[in-house]
XYZ file of C-alpha atoms in Angstrom:
423
model
C -47.661 192.184 59.544
C -43.896 192.772 59.785
C -41.195 190.102 59.770
C -40.487 190.731 63.451
C -44.134 190.246 64.291
C -44.357 186.956 62.430
C -41.131 185.700 64.025
C -42.222 186.492 67.565
C -44.454 183.420 67.988
C -41.538 181.174 66.939
C -39.234 182.666 69.594
C -41.961 182.419 72.200
C -42.736 178.767 71.467
C -42.125 176.793 74.687
C -40.325 173.434 74.746
C -42.581 170.692 73.419
C -42.812 168.881 76.756
C -44.142 172.094 78.372
C -46.281 173.247 75.437
C -49.967 172.721 76.206
C -50.772 172.662 72.495
C -48.341 169.792 71.862
C -49.409 167.950 75.018
C -53.074 168.090 74.016
C -52.156 166.662 70.602
C -49.999 163.974 72.230
C -52.720 162.992 74.710
C -55.314 162.763 71.928
C -52.867 160.743 69.816
C -52.146 158.383 72.720
C -55.845 157.868 73.499
C -56.432 157.114 69.820
C -53.559 154.607 69.637
C -54.686 152.792 72.783
C -58.228 152.775 71.390
C -56.908 151.248 68.153
C -55.189 148.468 70.121
C -58.333 147.723 72.142
C -60.421 147.750 68.950
C -58.177 145.204 67.213
C -58.274 142.929 70.276
C -62.062 143.149 70.344
C -62.325 142.557 66.600
C -59.958 139.572 66.556
C -61.449 137.821 69.571
C -65.010 138.461 68.402
C -64.152 136.862 65.047
C -62.511 133.924 66.808
C -65.651 133.308 68.860
C -67.866 133.600 65.796
C -66.035 131.528 63.174
C -62.889 129.563 62.382
C -59.272 130.569 61.690
C -59.918 131.316 58.001
C -62.694 133.735 58.873
C -60.513 135.374 61.542
C -57.931 136.035 58.837
C -60.658 137.439 56.598
C -61.842 139.859 59.266
C -58.336 141.068 60.092
C -57.514 141.494 56.392
C -60.721 143.497 55.995
C -59.469 145.738 58.804
C -56.084 146.383 57.186
C -56.876 146.468 53.464
C -58.990 149.645 53.155
C -56.608 151.582 55.365
C -53.685 150.593 53.131
C -55.585 151.263 49.885
C -57.022 154.615 50.949
C -54.107 156.002 52.981
C -52.728 158.053 50.088
C -56.191 159.469 49.418
C -56.381 160.452 53.082
C -53.146 162.383 52.671
C -54.582 164.246 49.686
C -57.684 165.189 51.673
C -55.541 166.345 54.591
C -53.737 168.764 52.251
C -56.836 169.920 50.353
C -59.097 170.472 53.376
C -59.025 172.097 56.781
C -57.078 169.569 58.896
C -59.203 170.340 61.939
C -62.383 169.334 60.089
C -60.797 166.146 58.746
C -59.514 165.219 62.211
C -62.707 165.920 64.101
C -64.938 164.419 61.425
C -62.979 161.173 61.056
C -62.472 160.785 64.814
C -66.173 161.366 65.494
C -67.084 158.781 62.847
C -64.726 156.230 64.405
C -66.240 156.874 67.826
C -69.844 156.588 66.646
C -69.102 153.485 64.580
C -67.447 151.558 67.416
C -70.024 152.575 70.039
C -72.809 151.563 67.644
C -71.157 148.184 67.146
C -70.874 147.780 70.923
C -74.601 148.446 71.266
C -75.453 146.026 68.452
C -73.303 143.251 69.935
C -74.837 143.817 73.373
C -78.270 143.123 71.868
C -77.296 140.173 69.682
C -74.379 137.829 68.920
C -71.478 139.315 66.872
C -72.272 138.025 63.376
C -69.401 137.588 60.936
C -70.927 139.947 58.354
C -71.156 142.681 60.993
C -67.501 142.301 61.952
C -66.379 142.418 58.310
C -68.501 145.503 57.654
C -67.144 147.258 60.742
C -63.577 146.394 59.763
C -64.035 147.783 56.243
C -65.674 151.029 57.347
C -63.276 151.619 60.239
C -60.264 151.023 57.992
C -61.572 153.529 55.450
C -62.182 156.208 58.084
C -58.830 155.494 59.734
C -57.154 156.163 56.389
C -58.323 159.776 56.785
C -57.469 160.137 60.458
C -53.952 158.636 60.540
C -52.158 160.855 57.973
C -53.920 163.993 59.219
C -52.999 163.637 62.880
C -49.493 162.467 61.935
C -48.936 165.588 59.831
C -49.854 168.008 62.641
C -46.524 168.494 64.531
C -45.082 171.099 62.101
C -48.383 172.990 62.367
C -48.550 173.046 66.174
C -44.968 173.811 67.227
C -41.745 175.311 65.894
C -39.290 173.383 63.704
C -36.623 173.207 66.420
C -39.026 171.194 68.625
C -39.881 168.500 66.060
C -37.156 166.069 67.210
C -38.460 166.313 70.765
C -42.024 165.781 69.510
C -40.877 162.734 67.531
C -39.430 161.233 70.701
C -42.625 161.954 72.609
C -44.663 160.414 69.794
C -42.547 157.247 69.873
C -43.086 156.989 73.619
C -46.807 157.321 72.999
C -46.704 154.452 70.508
C -44.824 152.228 72.974
C -47.308 153.073 75.722
C -50.215 152.099 73.485
C -48.529 148.798 72.613
C -48.034 148.062 76.309
C -51.411 149.248 77.618
C -53.810 148.561 74.741
C -53.832 144.742 74.410
C -54.098 144.035 78.178
C -56.857 146.639 78.488
C -58.733 145.057 75.601
C -58.253 141.592 77.044
C -59.467 142.726 80.457
C -62.576 144.296 78.948
C -63.265 141.120 76.941
C -62.875 139.002 80.066
C -65.156 141.148 82.204
C -67.887 142.105 79.767
C -67.280 140.356 76.470
C -66.977 141.920 73.035
C -69.532 144.639 73.752
C -67.473 145.916 76.699
C -64.239 145.863 74.692
C -65.763 147.812 71.794
C -67.247 150.259 74.316
C -63.826 150.897 75.875
C -62.359 151.541 72.410
C -65.187 153.946 71.586
C -64.729 155.832 74.858
C -61.009 156.249 74.157
C -61.807 157.687 70.719
C -64.351 159.977 72.375
C -61.712 161.231 74.844
C -59.539 162.430 71.977
C -62.291 164.604 70.472
C -62.312 167.531 72.982
C -58.509 167.540 73.002
C -58.334 167.783 69.212
C -60.966 170.529 69.305
C -58.720 172.748 71.463
C -55.501 172.321 69.451
C -54.241 175.509 67.802
C -53.318 174.697 64.204
C -51.261 177.224 62.256
C -52.440 178.063 58.748
C -50.004 177.370 55.927
C -49.321 181.074 55.433
C -47.609 181.245 58.835
C -44.920 178.892 57.571
C -43.959 181.264 54.798
C -45.239 178.931 52.078
C -47.835 179.510 49.397
C -50.268 176.675 48.921
C -50.294 175.465 45.317
C -53.464 175.649 43.286
C -55.450 172.466 43.957
C -56.443 170.321 41.020
C -58.382 167.092 40.960
C -57.748 164.639 43.793
C -55.895 162.334 41.384
C -53.691 165.190 40.144
C -52.915 166.217 43.720
C -51.962 162.630 44.570
C -49.593 162.418 41.601
C -48.162 165.843 42.465
C -47.465 164.611 45.994
C -45.702 161.484 44.760
C -43.642 163.539 42.305
C -42.793 165.993 45.087
C -41.424 163.156 47.241
C -39.518 161.592 44.337
C -37.879 164.855 43.296
C -37.067 166.177 46.763
C -33.347 165.658 47.343
C -33.744 164.966 51.066
C -37.270 163.619 51.529
C -37.051 161.152 48.619
C -34.024 159.220 49.971
C -35.363 159.356 53.550
C -38.733 157.900 52.541
C -36.999 155.227 50.440
C -34.604 154.300 53.263
C -37.460 154.057 55.744
C -39.557 151.916 53.381
C -36.692 149.478 52.750
C -36.027 149.284 56.495
C -39.683 148.498 57.257
C -39.942 145.880 54.516
C -36.754 144.176 55.653
C -37.158 144.231 59.427
C -40.858 144.149 60.314
C -41.476 140.610 59.080
C -38.525 139.163 60.968
C -39.309 141.062 64.175
C -42.909 139.785 64.164
C -43.403 136.489 62.326
C -39.736 135.513 62.259
C -39.275 136.082 65.976
C -42.155 133.743 66.840
C -40.647 131.030 64.653
C -37.153 131.629 66.047
C -38.399 131.080 69.600
C -40.177 127.889 68.558
C -37.052 126.630 66.798
C -34.811 127.327 69.797
C -37.294 126.031 72.364
C -37.388 129.331 74.245
C -41.190 129.275 74.230
C -43.694 132.104 74.715
C -41.786 133.538 77.667
C -38.650 133.825 75.548
C -40.607 135.589 72.858
C -41.990 137.958 75.477
C -38.521 138.761 76.774
C -37.147 139.465 73.290
C -40.094 141.616 72.202
C -40.003 143.373 75.580
C -36.299 144.053 75.133
C -36.911 145.571 71.718
C -39.706 147.727 73.116
C -37.577 148.824 76.062
C -34.731 149.871 73.774
C -37.080 151.814 71.524
C -38.688 153.496 74.541
C -35.296 154.533 75.940
C -34.253 156.051 72.608
C -37.556 157.919 72.383
C -37.176 159.260 75.920
C -33.596 160.391 75.292
C -34.559 162.232 72.116
C -37.579 163.794 73.823
C -35.281 165.090 76.580
C -32.360 166.170 74.378
C -34.450 167.628 71.559
C -31.452 167.823 69.227
C -28.606 165.637 67.956
C -25.571 166.733 65.926
C -24.944 165.321 62.436
C -28.455 163.942 62.281
C -28.097 162.436 58.797
C -24.986 160.453 59.682
C -26.447 159.374 63.028
C -29.560 158.212 61.171
C -27.489 156.054 58.791
C -25.294 154.740 61.608
C -28.155 153.688 63.851
C -29.924 152.028 60.913
C -26.744 150.057 60.196
C -26.598 148.869 63.820
C -30.285 147.872 63.745
C -29.878 145.950 60.478
C -26.745 144.183 61.703
C -28.474 143.184 64.923
C -31.560 141.920 63.085
C -29.395 139.911 60.683
C -27.428 138.185 63.459
C -30.002 137.676 66.227
C -30.830 134.213 64.884
C -27.160 133.235 65.306
C -26.779 133.975 69.025
C -26.635 130.850 71.212
C -28.586 131.850 74.319
C -31.809 133.635 75.162
C -30.157 136.322 77.271
C -27.842 137.320 74.415
C -30.851 137.531 72.087
C -32.607 139.797 74.593
C -29.552 142.074 74.885
C -29.297 142.233 71.110
C -33.018 143.025 70.880
C -32.499 145.977 73.236
C -29.703 147.260 70.973
C -31.880 146.801 67.880
C -34.763 148.650 69.523
C -32.521 151.475 70.701
C -30.973 151.928 67.253
C -34.228 151.543 65.335
C -35.897 154.040 67.660
C -33.267 156.693 66.998
C -33.403 156.048 63.250
C -37.199 156.221 63.129
C -37.398 159.432 65.156
C -34.696 161.178 63.119
C -36.196 159.992 59.830
C -39.624 161.344 60.793
C -38.239 164.635 62.115
C -36.055 165.366 59.090
C -38.918 164.581 56.704
C -41.396 166.813 58.534
C -38.842 169.606 58.893
C -38.010 169.576 55.179
C -41.523 169.085 53.805
C -43.405 171.967 52.243
C -46.443 172.389 54.537
C -48.737 172.190 51.512
C -47.600 168.569 51.011
C -47.434 167.452 54.645
C -50.532 165.270 54.491
C -49.433 163.453 51.350
C -45.864 162.978 52.588
C -47.122 161.637 55.908
C -49.562 159.290 54.171
C -46.765 157.763 52.084
C -44.602 157.247 55.180
C -47.511 155.670 57.082
C -48.386 153.482 54.094
C -44.943 151.877 54.198
C -45.391 151.175 57.914
C -48.982 149.917 58.167
C -49.750 148.982 54.573
C -46.792 147.559 52.689
C -44.592 146.130 55.454
C -47.139 143.512 56.656
C -47.272 142.100 53.117
C -43.943 140.457 53.907
C -45.357 138.382 56.774
C -46.392 135.337 54.704
C -43.152 135.515 52.700
C -41.056 135.444 55.874
C -43.078 132.513 57.238
C -42.706 130.539 54.021
C -38.986 131.289 53.791
C -38.357 130.184 57.385
C -40.265 126.963 56.678
C -38.063 126.308 53.646
C -34.613 127.421 54.870
C -34.745 127.972 58.644
C -34.477 131.134 60.674
C -30.770 131.993 60.400
C -30.614 132.415 56.582
C -33.901 134.346 56.529
C -32.874 136.734 59.298
C -29.522 137.254 57.583
C -31.197 137.908 54.232
C -33.826 140.268 55.635
C -31.235 142.187 57.656
C -29.075 142.531 54.554
C -32.056 143.740 52.512
C -32.886 146.319 55.181
C -29.241 147.387 55.049
C -29.896 148.701 51.540
C -31.574 151.571 53.363
C -28.177 152.472 54.801
C -26.727 152.568 51.277
C -29.593 154.785 50.113
C -28.965 157.191 52.994
C -25.170 157.317 52.646
C -25.187 157.775 48.866
C -27.370 160.862 49.262
C -25.328 163.982 49.989
C -28.359 165.882 51.389
C -28.984 163.049 53.863
C -25.327 162.906 54.939
C -25.340 166.673 55.524
C -28.803 166.815 57.105
C -29.063 168.588 60.460
C -31.929 169.102 62.865
C -33.017 172.711 63.385
C -31.087 174.368 66.212
C -33.037 175.185 69.335
C -33.674 178.859 69.961
C -32.787 180.411 73.302
C -36.440 180.759 74.172
C -37.218 177.068 73.576
C -34.586 175.202 75.543
C -35.694 173.000 78.371
């Protein structure tokens, strides 16, 4: 096949928001995310009805621990195997597991051992599914559309956060735990035919040669070395990890304690979290529409600086409305940073390492960042909210230093859109 023939599909690639291949992936991803939210609601409330607070914590830890421990292994499998088989196999297992649990709970009370077992198995299977579906965008569209896809993906995540918990709560209220698990299973089932029809490009179409696979452990170490040595991906992954570790605890645990300290109550917490979500959704929508930003590396560092500054000072503002406005700014800035960070990483990554790179990024988000929750709670109890928010925001600001001290990050640009792919 000639160079012109291999380039033709790239020029003919439609904009992501009009590309049926991307939209099928996005719909499947959204159904999966909403299903995850419903599943966690069902799991948490079932545990609460079965046992006490300690056992609830045990069940939720059992849900998170295997996913965090096995996420890197899932990335290795995504790179070593056919991604379509990994996706369909893991998604089908999740669907069958949750529907089986729904049937079991409908016939008997949700025993604690059953909930723990479900949480462990689901977390292990999810560790295969998450990095594989997250690594798909470079395989299903052209590089110049990845920023737009990142914006669309962020919108999908916000939609799942808005729709999932109420849907799970409604199902629990109408039909109990069995109904909630059934809804989650149906959502996983909806993603299966969509994933089946996605066209996934083989690695050869990206102009890369896949390295010789070794043992799974060797491939994992190779992936970690690849990230560490890559002049652009290494600093971007490090900046994102520092940002997550610094900000996630304050925006979740710290924000609850801040509202209690100020007397703003649950409604105040809702307004602040809603403001953050609205800002992040707006940034995602703008990037999905624009599809490209100039000086992406500098914009990434600048928006991260704004987000860190806002997170550090939100505990100092005197009134609820100013905290809400600041939360919108934090969400807007963090949304731009997150989308650019993801896009630049996926654009720069060798396709043969996409699964492992994605698994490391996801590990920092869903595995390592929550480890800071108890530390933030203990620190707020000892020193109050203002010093903790200031300290966490400053720590997250180290990500800005990592980005700005890296010349490849400062010079990083998103791929230019081709004439055939503009909106």
